[in-house]
JSON list of C-alpha atoms in Angstrom, two decimals:
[
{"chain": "M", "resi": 1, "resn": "UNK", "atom": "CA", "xyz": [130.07, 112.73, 108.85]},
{"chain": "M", "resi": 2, "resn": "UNK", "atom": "CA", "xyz": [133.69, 113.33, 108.20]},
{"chain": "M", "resi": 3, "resn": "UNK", "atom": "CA", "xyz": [133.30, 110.65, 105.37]},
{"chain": "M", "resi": 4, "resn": "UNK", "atom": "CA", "xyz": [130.31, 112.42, 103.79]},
{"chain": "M", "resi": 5, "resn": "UNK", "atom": "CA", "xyz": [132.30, 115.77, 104.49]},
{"chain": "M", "resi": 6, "resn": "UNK", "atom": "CA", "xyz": [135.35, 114.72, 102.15]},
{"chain": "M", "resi": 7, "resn": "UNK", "atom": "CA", "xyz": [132.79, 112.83, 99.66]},
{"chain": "M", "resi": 8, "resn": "UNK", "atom": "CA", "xyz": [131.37, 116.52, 98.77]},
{"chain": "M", "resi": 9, "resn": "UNK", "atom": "CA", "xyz": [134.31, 118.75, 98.56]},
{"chain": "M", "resi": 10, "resn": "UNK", "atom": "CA", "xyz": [135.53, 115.90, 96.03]},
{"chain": "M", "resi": 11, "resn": "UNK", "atom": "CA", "xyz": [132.64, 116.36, 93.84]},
{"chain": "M", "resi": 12, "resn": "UNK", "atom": "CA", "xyz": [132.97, 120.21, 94.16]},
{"chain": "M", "resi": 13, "resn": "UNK", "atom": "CA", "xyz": [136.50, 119.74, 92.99]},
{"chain": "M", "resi": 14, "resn": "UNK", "atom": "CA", "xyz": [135.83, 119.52, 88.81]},
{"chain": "M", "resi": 15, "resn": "UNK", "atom": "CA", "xyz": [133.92, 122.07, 88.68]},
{"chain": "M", "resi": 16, "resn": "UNK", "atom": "CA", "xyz": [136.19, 124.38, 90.53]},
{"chain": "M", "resi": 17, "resn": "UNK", "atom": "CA", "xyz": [139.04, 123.24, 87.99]},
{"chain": "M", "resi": 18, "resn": "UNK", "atom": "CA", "xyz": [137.01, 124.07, 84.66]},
{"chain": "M", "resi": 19, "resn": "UNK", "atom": "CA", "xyz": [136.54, 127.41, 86.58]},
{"chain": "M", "resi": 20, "resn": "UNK", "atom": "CA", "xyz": [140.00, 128.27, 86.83]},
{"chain": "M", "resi": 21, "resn": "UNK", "atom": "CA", "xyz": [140.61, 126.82, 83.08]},
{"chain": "M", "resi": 22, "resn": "UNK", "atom": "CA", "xyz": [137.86, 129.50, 81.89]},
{"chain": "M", "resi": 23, "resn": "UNK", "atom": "CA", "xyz": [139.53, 132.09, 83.80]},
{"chain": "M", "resi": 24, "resn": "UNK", "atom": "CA", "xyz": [143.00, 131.51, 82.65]},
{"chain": "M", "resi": 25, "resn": "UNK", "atom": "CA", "xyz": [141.53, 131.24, 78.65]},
{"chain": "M", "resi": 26, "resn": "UNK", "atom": "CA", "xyz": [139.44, 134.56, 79.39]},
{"chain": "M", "resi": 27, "resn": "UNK", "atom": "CA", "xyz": [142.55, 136.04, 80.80]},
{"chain": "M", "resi": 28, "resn": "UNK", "atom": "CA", "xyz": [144.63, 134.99, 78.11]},
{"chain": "M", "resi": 29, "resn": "UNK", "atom": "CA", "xyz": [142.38, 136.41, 75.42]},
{"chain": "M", "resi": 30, "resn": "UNK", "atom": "CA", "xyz": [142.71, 139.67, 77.79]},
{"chain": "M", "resi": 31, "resn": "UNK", "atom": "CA", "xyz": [146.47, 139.79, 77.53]},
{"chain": "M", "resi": 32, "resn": "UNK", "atom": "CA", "xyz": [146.41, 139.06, 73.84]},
{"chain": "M", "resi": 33, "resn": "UNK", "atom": "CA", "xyz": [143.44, 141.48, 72.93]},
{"chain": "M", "resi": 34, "resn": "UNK", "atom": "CA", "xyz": [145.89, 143.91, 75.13]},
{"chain": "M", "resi": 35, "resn": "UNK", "atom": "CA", "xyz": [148.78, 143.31, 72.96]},
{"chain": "M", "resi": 36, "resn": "UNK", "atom": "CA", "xyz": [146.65, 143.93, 69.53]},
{"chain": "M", "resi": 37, "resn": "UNK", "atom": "CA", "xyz": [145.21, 146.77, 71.43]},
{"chain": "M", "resi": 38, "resn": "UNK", "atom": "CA", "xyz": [147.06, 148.78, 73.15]},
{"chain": "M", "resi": 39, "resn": "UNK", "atom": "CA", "xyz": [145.73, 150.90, 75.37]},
{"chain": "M", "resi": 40, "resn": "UNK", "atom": "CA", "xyz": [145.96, 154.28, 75.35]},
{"chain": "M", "resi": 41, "resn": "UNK", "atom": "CA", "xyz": [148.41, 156.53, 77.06]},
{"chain": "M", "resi": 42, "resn": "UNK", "atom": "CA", "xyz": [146.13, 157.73, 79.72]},
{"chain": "M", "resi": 43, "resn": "UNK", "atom": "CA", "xyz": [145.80, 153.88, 81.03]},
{"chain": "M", "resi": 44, "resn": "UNK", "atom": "CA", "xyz": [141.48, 154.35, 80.36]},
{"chain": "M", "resi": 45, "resn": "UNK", "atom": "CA", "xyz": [139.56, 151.47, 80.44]},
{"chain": "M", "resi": 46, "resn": "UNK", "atom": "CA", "xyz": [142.89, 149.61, 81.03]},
{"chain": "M", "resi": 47, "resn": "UNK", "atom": "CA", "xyz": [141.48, 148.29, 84.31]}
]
């Protein structure tokens, strides 16, 4: 069981990884499109 256990958070791993790599490039465009953009005195739509 424990064997299995490990066997599937290892294969769960990847996936989790190009998740975080997404979010980090989506967040980066974020902070970029920010900088181009600034937003507006009031702070809308800022978050």
């Amino acid at each position: 069981m424990l064997l299995a256990d490990s066997s599937s958070q290892h294969k769960k791993i990847p996936p989790t990884k190009n998740v975080m790599q997404i979010t980090i490039k989506q967040g980066s465009e974020n902070v970029c499109n920010t900088f181009e953009n600034p937003p507006n005195p009031s702070g809308k739509g800022f978050h």
